[in-house]
Amino acid sequence: MRVQFWGTRGSIATPGPSTARYGGNTSCVEVRSARGTLVIVDCGTGAHPLGQNLISAGAEGLRGHILISHTHWDHIQGIPFFAPLFVPGNEWDIYGPKGLGQSLRETLAGQMQYTYFPVALDQCGAKIRYHDLVEGTFDIDDIKVSTHYLNHPALTLGYRLEADGVTVVYCCDHEPHSRMLATDHGDVTGQDLRYAKFLNCADLLIHDAQYTAEEYPTKVGWGHSSVEYVVNLGRYAEVKGIALTHHDPLREDDAIDRLVANVRAGLRENASSLDVFAAAEGQIVEVAASPTKGSARPAGEFQAEMPIEAAMAEWSVLLGIGDTKLAATLSEAVRAEGIHANFFSDMDEARTLIAKDRPSLAIFEHDPPCINGMEMCRAIRQQETDREPELPVVMVAAQEDLTAAAAGVTDWLIKPFTDAYARTKIRAWALRAACQWMRGPIPKDEEQRLASLRALRILDTEPEERFDRITRLASALFDAPIALVSLVDENRQWFKSCYGLNVKETSRDAAFCAHVVYNREPMIVPDTFQDKRFADNPLVINEPRIRFYAGCPLILDDGACIGTLCVIDTRPRALEVSDVACLRDLADLAVQEIHGASADWRTPTPSSTGVVGPTDH
């Protein structure tokens, strides 16, 4: 990949003689793959010279993509001045984190309102498409993009870009989850460990390094990293090179030189081969492929562009807070995000609430002897079984506790903190929980597919032995308690035959079968708890508590995929290749019966009144 820095300053643009070498423009990076795919990461004031460069190179008919890490001004102020957006014939896709309120487009348009700017976003001449992202993966042409929530007072995404064996990771702005790590102490654990896995083996890590470990204690909660944290985490994650960026507006070029020199001296003392440099405006870095490292994406990743509204509707937070003022603050933060809050007074009540209304997040206060959040967390972990995904627990305390990992603490909210910081922490975990199950994407031929399904006139018809015989046979052959002939309608999956289940339909959002309809191939899920697409699906954590699923598509003669024949179990298991072939045969039989039944329904039959006509359901 070819990386060029157009803005490397943080917080506010600081052009002038003391910042001339490293640059005064705020965050903006241009990335191009070997094929030429253009990706711009962040649009601070550095977007203006980048736009001028693209115009001078002939920007007409330009196709590009813009990844926004978050919508703080120093990362979006260049958008109104990015000239290629105003050129007719250009096409741009703009991506950014999805909040629980405004869309990305609405947020970007806000800075171009009449009060602040003379030109509205709608007046851009280029064709612009907006994409609201959550934590997950998606593709931009030949580049695979993965996203990860960063620790910042606004909802922020880091981006991992992979193509042709090269990995570039961009993370601005991020504060260590452990404050000890920010001051160059402690081990990489908890959410910092999860973050390190996101950075793992990157060829180039472009990372916010606004502060030093010495400066950090007076900047706690501001959402930025220390240089020492970035270097130590980079070594831990085995990255090849680090570009320190988001330079503090008060740090002059000479001070950055000294900072980098100190880092390199420390690396030499430790015999480290890690390459660390300070990103400079205009600098170009050619990132070569690592021959020993592939860029395969793990199976079952959540799609970062999937809708999550249906999942959020049932979201709740369990609160175990002793301090009344703190309880009121967190309760308001939860409710401000449109999420339901449940308080409890003792562990028996907490267990009852968890059993009755499985929360997606618990927030406990740890302030012994008044209230012992660690003990509460241990009690929750002891109650959990392998039938349930682990409940994320955020601990609120004045400082971190070294026994946290053993107690099962997921994340920290260290006092004091601002309301905005608490809301962002809650919002990120809310979105993570909502993303623990993936809705089946909509097929490209959806309109024609639905037309073929409805032309059969099979939906909402009475049960028939010809179909029930197939599901009974499937249940017996695979020793599965549930077997279905499932037809995927616009907003639901409806069961023409349903063996072992006492419902006739479920929401399409939760339907495993919707994935089969999209892919048009058999889908086997050996263990739903181990698959990010389904771990927190309502049909997994609630009845019928699906743990295993195997489904084959029902494809009509006209090529339309209308549903599946599937078997379901409440225990994890595997299928042999011969089993999949047998399931295909049963699916083919179901399709034959569907065609036959449709013909029967269309055959005119005499009625008791002597009127001849088709049976209509």
XYZ file of C-alpha atoms in Angstrom:
617
model
C 0.000 0.000 0.000
C 1.002 3.577 -0.573
C 0.361 5.850 2.414
C 0.653 9.639 2.299
C 0.102 11.925 5.286
C -1.779 15.165 4.629
C -2.566 16.130 8.233
C -0.762 14.931 11.368
C -1.700 17.481 14.029
C -4.262 16.875 16.784
C -7.062 18.963 18.292
C -6.543 22.170 16.302
C -4.598 23.173 13.196
C -1.331 24.954 14.108
C 0.446 26.194 10.981
C 3.584 28.210 11.543
C 7.395 28.163 11.489
C 7.659 25.926 14.594
C 5.439 23.219 13.062
C 6.566 23.459 9.427
C 8.448 20.148 9.262
C 5.822 17.858 10.801
C 2.892 19.985 9.677
C 0.104 22.024 11.185
C -2.946 20.454 9.484
C -5.206 18.091 11.422
C -5.699 14.398 10.710
C -5.942 13.187 7.118
C -4.239 10.168 5.522
C -4.409 8.939 1.922
C -4.098 5.188 1.317
C -3.931 3.470 -2.066
C -3.813 -0.246 -2.734
C -1.623 -1.777 -5.438
C -4.713 -1.849 -7.666
C -5.225 1.880 -7.112
C -8.235 1.825 -4.773
C -8.334 5.247 -3.062
C -9.170 5.408 0.638
C -8.917 8.584 2.720
C -8.866 8.159 6.488
C -10.223 11.178 8.364
C -10.900 14.596 6.885
C -9.281 17.174 9.118
C -7.844 20.341 7.598
C -5.313 18.172 5.761
C -8.145 17.224 3.406
C -7.881 20.640 1.760
C -4.370 20.183 0.267
C -5.197 16.565 -0.549
C -8.274 17.704 -2.477
C -6.243 20.285 -4.370
C -3.710 17.609 -5.267
C -6.437 15.322 -6.609
C -7.954 18.193 -8.622
C -4.608 19.074 -10.187
C -4.170 15.412 -11.170
C -7.563 15.453 -12.890
C -10.291 14.647 -10.386
C -13.176 14.378 -12.857
C -14.766 10.930 -12.746
C -12.872 10.159 -9.541
C -14.026 7.238 -7.380
C -12.985 7.335 -3.735
C -13.808 6.325 -0.183
C -13.546 8.324 3.046
C -13.309 6.618 6.451
C -14.198 8.929 9.354
C -12.885 7.764 12.742
C -15.260 10.056 14.660
C -16.984 13.370 14.225
C -14.947 15.668 16.445
C -14.151 18.789 14.438
C -10.432 18.175 13.996
C -11.332 15.021 12.042
C -14.103 16.410 9.803
C -13.390 20.143 9.337
C -11.774 19.535 5.974
C -14.919 18.073 4.404
C -16.420 21.459 3.376
C -13.074 22.318 1.753
C -12.435 18.979 0.023
C -12.801 20.111 -3.601
C -13.449 16.685 -5.241
C -16.794 16.501 -3.406
C -17.992 19.442 -5.485
C -17.049 18.007 -8.895
C -20.009 16.523 -10.835
C -19.326 13.012 -12.034
C -17.239 12.065 -9.013
C -18.446 9.297 -6.706
C -17.604 9.110 -3.019
C -18.552 6.694 -0.265
C -18.229 8.150 3.233
C -18.091 5.761 6.208
C -18.199 6.508 9.924
C -19.371 5.212 13.302
C -23.082 4.748 13.792
C -24.407 6.364 16.949
C -27.705 5.674 18.657
C -29.153 8.942 17.422
C -28.068 10.940 14.378
C -26.799 9.221 11.258
C -23.336 9.981 9.879
C -24.831 12.132 7.140
C -26.830 14.229 9.624
C -23.763 14.789 11.783
C -21.562 15.855 8.867
C -24.297 18.134 7.555
C -24.458 19.804 10.967
C -21.136 21.609 10.545
C -22.317 22.934 7.165
C -25.540 24.471 8.466
C -26.242 28.062 7.452
C -25.155 29.314 10.906
C -21.639 27.968 10.420
C -21.029 27.680 6.681
C -22.384 29.247 3.471
C -22.659 26.010 1.448
C -24.848 23.075 2.488
C -23.746 19.452 2.184
C -26.555 18.817 -0.303
C -24.935 21.297 -2.710
C -21.950 19.025 -3.373
C -21.843 18.122 -7.062
C -20.436 14.625 -6.591
C -22.573 11.585 -5.937
C -22.115 10.776 -2.239
C -23.231 7.636 -0.410
C -23.130 7.435 3.393
C -22.446 4.290 5.408
C -23.073 4.031 9.156
C -20.650 1.523 10.672
C -20.502 -0.569 13.808
C -17.708 -2.865 14.980
C -17.128 -5.519 12.314
C -15.791 -5.973 8.781
C -16.615 -4.909 5.217
C -14.947 -4.626 1.801
C -13.869 -1.605 -0.230
C -13.053 -3.113 -3.619
C -9.848 -5.102 -3.047
C -9.312 -3.786 0.503
C -10.690 -5.664 3.519
C -11.616 -3.236 6.297
C -12.116 -4.184 9.947
C -13.356 -1.740 12.579
C -12.809 -1.576 16.341
C -14.247 0.813 18.932
C -11.562 3.024 20.452
C -11.558 4.489 23.965
C -12.510 8.132 23.431
C -15.152 10.544 24.778
C -16.958 10.310 21.417
C -17.878 7.083 19.635
C -14.725 6.374 17.605
C -13.600 3.621 15.252
C -10.127 2.385 14.445
C -9.637 0.938 10.944
C -7.587 -2.080 9.858
C -6.989 -2.136 6.088
C -5.747 -5.342 4.440
C -4.859 -5.947 0.785
C -2.243 -7.946 -1.108
C -0.705 -9.270 2.105
C -0.241 -5.747 3.532
C -1.904 -4.522 6.726
C -2.187 -0.845 7.685
C -3.993 0.097 10.915
C -5.181 3.628 11.708
C -6.226 4.527 15.273
C -7.016 8.144 16.219
C -8.123 8.976 18.941
C -7.593 6.341 21.655
C -6.874 6.375 25.390
C -5.498 3.263 27.100
C -8.209 1.279 28.882
C -5.747 0.810 31.741
C -4.418 4.095 33.057
C -1.365 2.292 34.396
C -0.398 1.345 30.842
C -0.581 4.998 29.808
C 2.125 5.824 32.352
C 4.334 2.950 31.179
C 3.356 0.489 33.943
C 1.385 -2.735 34.148
C 0.609 -5.663 31.867
C -1.522 -5.764 28.730
C -4.808 -7.294 29.905
C -8.578 -6.939 29.488
C -9.717 -4.543 26.799
C -6.124 -3.465 26.075
C -5.408 -7.099 25.203
C -8.459 -7.189 22.931
C -7.200 -3.988 21.321
C -3.721 -5.481 20.819
C -5.306 -8.343 18.874
C -6.859 -5.779 16.534
C -3.381 -4.344 15.878
C -1.706 -7.743 15.649
C 1.161 -8.010 13.143
C 0.286 -4.799 11.308
C 2.915 -3.740 8.787
C 2.237 -0.096 9.658
C 0.371 1.221 12.692
C -0.677 4.882 12.433
C -1.550 5.800 16.015
C -2.524 8.788 18.101
C 0.413 9.659 20.398
C -0.561 13.117 21.585
C 0.949 12.902 25.077
C 3.943 11.518 26.922
C 3.659 9.326 30.009
C 4.754 12.333 32.079
C 2.003 14.557 30.604
C -0.787 11.971 30.730
C -1.838 12.273 34.430
C -3.150 15.793 33.800
C -4.946 14.674 30.609
C -6.856 11.653 31.959
C -10.213 11.157 30.254
C -9.326 13.342 27.265
C -9.186 10.296 25.013
C -5.576 10.191 23.805
C -2.563 7.913 24.101
C 0.903 8.422 25.461
C 3.864 7.704 23.197
C 5.126 5.061 25.647
C 1.803 3.194 25.552
C 1.757 3.133 21.745
C 5.319 1.819 21.487
C 4.862 -0.842 24.179
C 1.553 -1.989 22.705
C 3.111 -2.074 19.240
C 5.896 -4.310 20.507
C 3.375 -6.550 22.268
C 1.229 -6.808 19.111
C 4.339 -7.486 16.991
C 3.704 -4.686 14.521
C 6.527 -3.867 12.081
C 6.355 -0.070 12.084
C 4.623 2.747 13.960
C 3.828 6.232 12.663
C 3.207 8.491 15.656
C 0.567 11.063 14.737
C -2.057 13.447 16.146
C 0.805 15.563 17.485
C -0.157 17.874 20.327
C -0.731 21.430 19.014
C 1.759 22.723 21.625
C 4.512 20.307 20.580
C 6.939 22.008 18.208
C 9.011 20.211 15.581
C 12.180 20.160 17.707
C 10.277 18.604 20.617
C 8.940 15.875 18.309
C 12.504 15.195 17.145
C 13.649 14.733 20.745
C 10.668 12.518 21.551
C 11.374 10.185 18.602
C 15.089 10.086 19.422
C 14.320 8.972 22.989
C 11.962 6.246 21.725
C 14.537 4.914 19.267
C 17.244 4.896 21.922
C 15.017 2.821 24.187
C 14.267 0.371 21.389
C 17.980 -0.044 20.654
C 18.638 -0.803 24.325
C 16.020 -3.530 24.152
C 17.361 -4.862 20.831
C 13.969 -4.231 19.244
C 13.599 -4.115 15.464
C 10.414 -2.027 15.684
C 10.576 1.001 13.366
C 9.094 4.125 14.977
C 8.848 7.542 13.334
C 6.775 10.693 13.651
C 4.356 11.188 10.775
C 5.077 14.349 8.797
C 2.772 16.243 6.491
C 3.489 15.284 2.866
C 5.430 12.162 3.846
C 4.918 9.087 1.632
C 5.409 5.557 2.950
C 5.409 2.530 0.653
C 4.292 -0.403 2.792
C 5.576 -3.734 1.469
C 3.885 -7.078 1.958
C 5.078 -9.416 4.713
C 5.846 -12.758 3.066
C 5.248 -14.673 6.309
C 1.873 -13.150 7.091
C -1.476 -13.637 5.377
C -4.508 -11.369 5.577
C -7.277 -13.947 5.868
C -10.319 -12.648 7.719
C -11.654 -14.890 10.514
C -14.899 -16.707 9.687
C -18.114 -15.433 11.192
C -17.153 -11.774 11.518
C -20.002 -9.327 11.996
C -20.709 -7.136 8.983
C -19.925 -3.539 9.958
C -22.735 -2.140 7.786
C -25.520 -4.366 9.147
C -28.630 -2.696 10.632
C -28.862 -3.046 14.412
C -32.057 -1.205 15.353
C -34.068 -4.357 16.028
C -31.442 -5.652 18.448
C -31.234 -2.340 20.319
C -34.986 -2.279 20.995
C -34.663 -5.000 23.658
C -31.396 -3.802 25.190
C -31.033 -3.332 28.975
C -28.292 -2.534 31.497
C -28.006 -3.996 35.010
C -26.746 -1.410 37.518
C -25.222 -2.244 40.895
C -24.267 1.192 42.245
C -24.128 2.156 45.942
C -23.376 5.880 45.676
C -26.670 7.680 45.042
C -25.124 10.536 43.067
C -23.144 8.119 40.902
C -26.258 5.973 40.431
C -28.211 8.993 39.211
C -25.405 9.966 36.787
C -25.129 6.500 35.258
C -28.885 6.007 35.164
C -29.263 9.236 33.209
C -26.421 8.245 30.866
C -28.125 4.902 30.170
C -31.534 6.447 29.593
C -30.035 9.193 27.386
C -28.960 6.408 25.020
C -32.531 5.087 24.880
C -31.650 1.986 26.909
C -33.592 0.471 29.811
C -31.843 0.449 33.228
C -32.446 -2.113 35.995
C -31.134 -1.468 39.518
C -30.739 -4.197 42.116
C -30.213 -4.082 45.891
C -28.639 -7.506 46.456
C -27.309 -10.461 44.482
C -30.508 -12.475 44.789
C -32.384 -9.662 43.053
C -29.610 -9.411 40.449
C -29.865 -13.141 39.691
C -33.632 -12.806 39.317
C -33.265 -9.869 36.909
C -30.661 -11.722 34.846
C -32.863 -14.817 34.598
C -35.972 -12.803 33.747
C -34.524 -10.165 31.430
C -31.059 -11.148 30.210
C -29.176 -7.801 30.202
C -26.508 -7.059 27.621
C -24.292 -5.126 30.036
C -23.751 -4.880 33.794
C -22.175 -1.857 35.512
C -20.967 -2.426 39.084
C -19.403 -0.027 41.552
C -16.345 -1.194 43.479
C -15.769 0.873 46.614
C -15.125 -1.474 49.537
C -16.235 -1.790 52.254
C -19.335 0.142 51.139
C -19.913 -1.931 47.998
C -17.800 -4.729 46.547
C -18.160 -4.862 42.796
C -15.571 -7.626 42.522
C -17.685 -9.962 44.625
C -20.733 -9.099 42.517
C -18.789 -9.874 39.346
C -17.583 -13.219 40.738
C -21.148 -14.138 41.658
C -22.328 -13.367 38.130
C -19.541 -15.456 36.584
C -20.319 -18.419 38.875
C -23.965 -18.316 37.809
C -23.204 -18.318 34.075
C -23.367 -21.540 32.131
C -22.048 -22.591 28.729
C -25.581 -22.002 27.402
C -25.146 -18.259 27.785
C -22.725 -15.782 26.201
C -20.601 -14.048 28.855
C -22.206 -10.885 30.224
C -19.890 -7.851 29.817
C -19.210 -6.259 33.229
C -17.903 -2.679 33.462
C -16.434 -1.839 36.861
C -16.689 1.714 38.251
C -13.880 2.498 40.707
C -11.363 5.116 41.773
C -8.533 2.932 40.500
C -7.968 -0.410 38.812
C -7.753 -3.577 40.901
C -5.123 -6.222 40.137
C -7.627 -8.979 40.981
C -9.993 -7.825 38.241
C -9.018 -10.441 35.662
C -9.636 -13.286 38.101
C -13.008 -11.792 39.032
C -14.049 -11.624 35.374
C -14.162 -7.826 34.920
C -14.556 -6.870 31.247
C -13.833 -3.126 31.292
C -13.272 -0.162 33.604
C -14.877 3.233 34.159
C -12.369 5.039 36.372
C -13.556 7.961 38.512
C -13.674 10.845 37.981
C -15.217 10.748 34.526
C -17.413 13.075 32.508
C -21.007 12.345 31.545
C -19.922 12.282 27.882
C -17.247 9.693 28.614
C -19.722 7.463 30.488
C -22.285 7.742 27.698
C -19.717 6.826 25.066
C -18.528 3.814 27.079
C -22.126 2.625 27.496
C -22.909 3.323 23.840
C -19.906 1.315 22.618
C -20.844 -1.699 24.745
C -24.475 -1.338 23.697
C -23.494 -1.460 20.050
C -21.071 -4.330 20.658
C -23.844 -6.330 22.315
C -26.242 -5.543 19.486
C -23.595 -6.733 17.056
C -23.326 -10.167 18.614
C -25.837 -11.412 16.081
C -25.985 -10.704 12.394
C -29.143 -10.276 10.356
C -29.139 -12.057 7.044
C -28.329 -9.566 4.253
C -30.947 -8.798 1.606
C -30.304 -10.680 -1.670
C -29.761 -8.590 -4.794
C -32.765 -10.283 -6.460
C -35.024 -9.654 -3.452
C -37.895 -8.126 -5.428
C -38.026 -10.982 -7.932
C -37.495 -13.549 -5.176
C -40.496 -12.285 -3.226
C -42.592 -12.196 -6.400
C -41.794 -15.873 -7.054
C -42.586 -16.801 -3.455
C -45.949 -15.024 -3.467
C -46.868 -16.416 -6.878
C -46.846 -19.867 -5.246
C -49.714 -18.765 -2.969
C -48.288 -21.022 -0.276
C -47.828 -18.510 2.549
C -50.282 -18.901 5.459
C -51.789 -22.124 4.065
C -52.821 -24.982 6.329
C -50.381 -27.777 7.313
C -50.093 -30.624 4.824
C -48.922 -34.200 5.290
C -46.707 -34.054 2.193
C -44.486 -31.475 3.957
C -44.849 -32.815 7.499
C -43.585 -36.183 6.249
C -40.326 -34.520 5.137
C -39.678 -32.716 8.457
C -40.454 -35.878 10.463
C -37.968 -37.764 8.320
C -35.328 -35.013 8.687
C -35.741 -35.025 12.473
C -35.346 -38.814 12.619
C -32.393 -39.000 10.191
C -30.370 -36.329 11.993
C -31.580 -37.085 15.537
C -32.570 -33.413 15.801
C -35.495 -32.232 17.948
C -36.576 -29.567 15.424
C -36.978 -29.672 11.637
C -38.584 -26.961 9.496
C -39.673 -26.101 5.986
C -39.061 -22.357 6.336
C -40.147 -19.755 3.784
C -38.470 -16.340 4.092
C -40.957 -13.542 3.448
C -40.240 -9.797 3.411
C -40.208 -9.337 7.212
C -40.662 -12.850 8.599
C -39.825 -16.489 8.165
C -42.998 -18.621 7.995
C -43.034 -22.378 8.520
C -44.975 -24.488 6.035
C -44.034 -27.473 8.163
C -42.809 -27.268 11.722
C -41.698 -30.373 13.613
C -40.782 -29.895 17.273
C -41.604 -26.185 17.488
C -44.898 -24.621 18.571
C -44.707 -21.414 16.531
C -45.633 -20.720 12.911
C -43.251 -17.836 12.211
C -40.460 -15.644 13.600
C -38.934 -12.284 12.677
C -36.707 -12.322 9.589
C -34.137 -10.310 11.563
C -33.490 -13.313 13.813
C -33.833 -15.979 11.105
C -30.826 -18.231 10.491
C -32.589 -19.221 7.265
C -32.262 -15.656 5.944
C -28.489 -16.216 5.719
C -29.030 -19.378 3.669
C -31.386 -17.511 1.324
C -28.762 -14.814 0.796
C -25.843 -17.197 0.168
C -27.896 -19.841 -1.705
C -25.668 -22.544 -0.197
C -26.030 -24.984 2.715
C -25.069 -23.421 6.054
C -23.862 -25.453 9.030
C -23.428 -23.774 12.437
C -21.883 -26.374 14.780
C -22.034 -24.142 17.881
C -23.868 -20.820 17.884
C -21.929 -19.597 20.938
C -18.713 -19.802 18.926
C -20.096 -17.921 15.909
C -20.245 -14.110 16.136
C -23.150 -14.042 13.692
C -25.423 -15.837 16.134
C -23.938 -15.751 19.663
C -26.496 -13.265 20.993
C -29.352 -13.999 18.570
C -32.750 -13.927 20.351
C -33.429 -17.484 19.141
C -30.162 -18.553 20.804
C -30.401 -16.856 24.197
C -34.177 -17.391 24.402
C -36.448 -20.214 23.266
C -35.893 -22.432 21.325
C -32.223 -21.859 22.422
C -30.647 -22.883 19.129
C -27.149 -24.286 19.610
C -26.791 -26.140 16.289
C -28.262 -25.297 12.891
C -28.046 -26.932 9.456
C -30.062 -25.586 6.530
C -30.214 -26.148 2.766
C -31.737 -23.615 0.336
C -35.057 -24.205 -1.408
C -34.428 -22.978 -4.972
C -37.330 -22.947 -7.427
C -37.133 -23.842 -11.117
C -36.960 -20.119 -11.971
C -33.846 -19.749 -9.764
C -35.524 -17.947 -6.864
C -34.367 -19.021 -3.388
C -37.473 -18.843 -1.204
C -36.425 -20.543 2.023
C -34.789 -23.598 3.557
C -35.189 -27.087 4.848
C -33.370 -27.019 8.172
C -32.713 -29.060 11.288
C -32.031 -27.515 14.719
C -30.639 -28.847 17.980
C -30.185 -27.425 21.480
C -26.706 -28.939 21.785
C -23.564 -28.281 19.723
C -22.679 -30.933 17.157
C -21.154 -31.545 13.725
C -22.297 -33.004 10.394
C -20.451 -35.304 8.047
C -20.227 -34.560 4.312
C -22.652 -37.406 3.655
C -25.121 -35.811 6.092
C -25.066 -32.567 4.118
C -25.766 -34.518 0.909
C -28.748 -36.171 2.593
C -30.057 -32.776 3.731
C -29.761 -31.528 0.143
C -31.852 -34.490 -1.057
C -34.595 -33.685 1.445
C -34.521 -30.022 0.376
C -34.947 -31.118 -3.252
C -37.961 -33.223 -2.231
C -39.449 -30.204 -0.452
C -39.029 -28.098 -3.621
C -40.797 -30.799 -5.673
C -43.685 -30.783 -3.201
C -43.842 -26.974 -3.315
C -44.134 -27.013 -7.118
C -46.702 -29.796 -6.913
C -48.721 -28.097 -4.206
C -48.705 -24.826 -6.146
C -50.066 -26.625 -9.224
C -52.766 -28.283 -7.097
C -53.818 -24.956 -5.595
C -54.093 -23.407 -9.040
C -56.281 -26.261 -10.390
C -59.966 -25.153 -10.519
C -62.230 -27.259 -8.270
C -66.030 -27.256 -8.040
C -67.375 -25.564 -4.950
C -70.509 -26.499 -3.063
C -72.313 -23.586 -4.723
C -71.395 -24.744 -8.207
C -68.918 -21.872 -8.697
C -65.585 -22.976 -10.157
C -62.385 -21.176 -9.035
C -58.926 -21.601 -7.499
C -58.510 -22.161 -3.807
C -57.270 -18.836 -2.424
C -55.488 -18.433 0.890
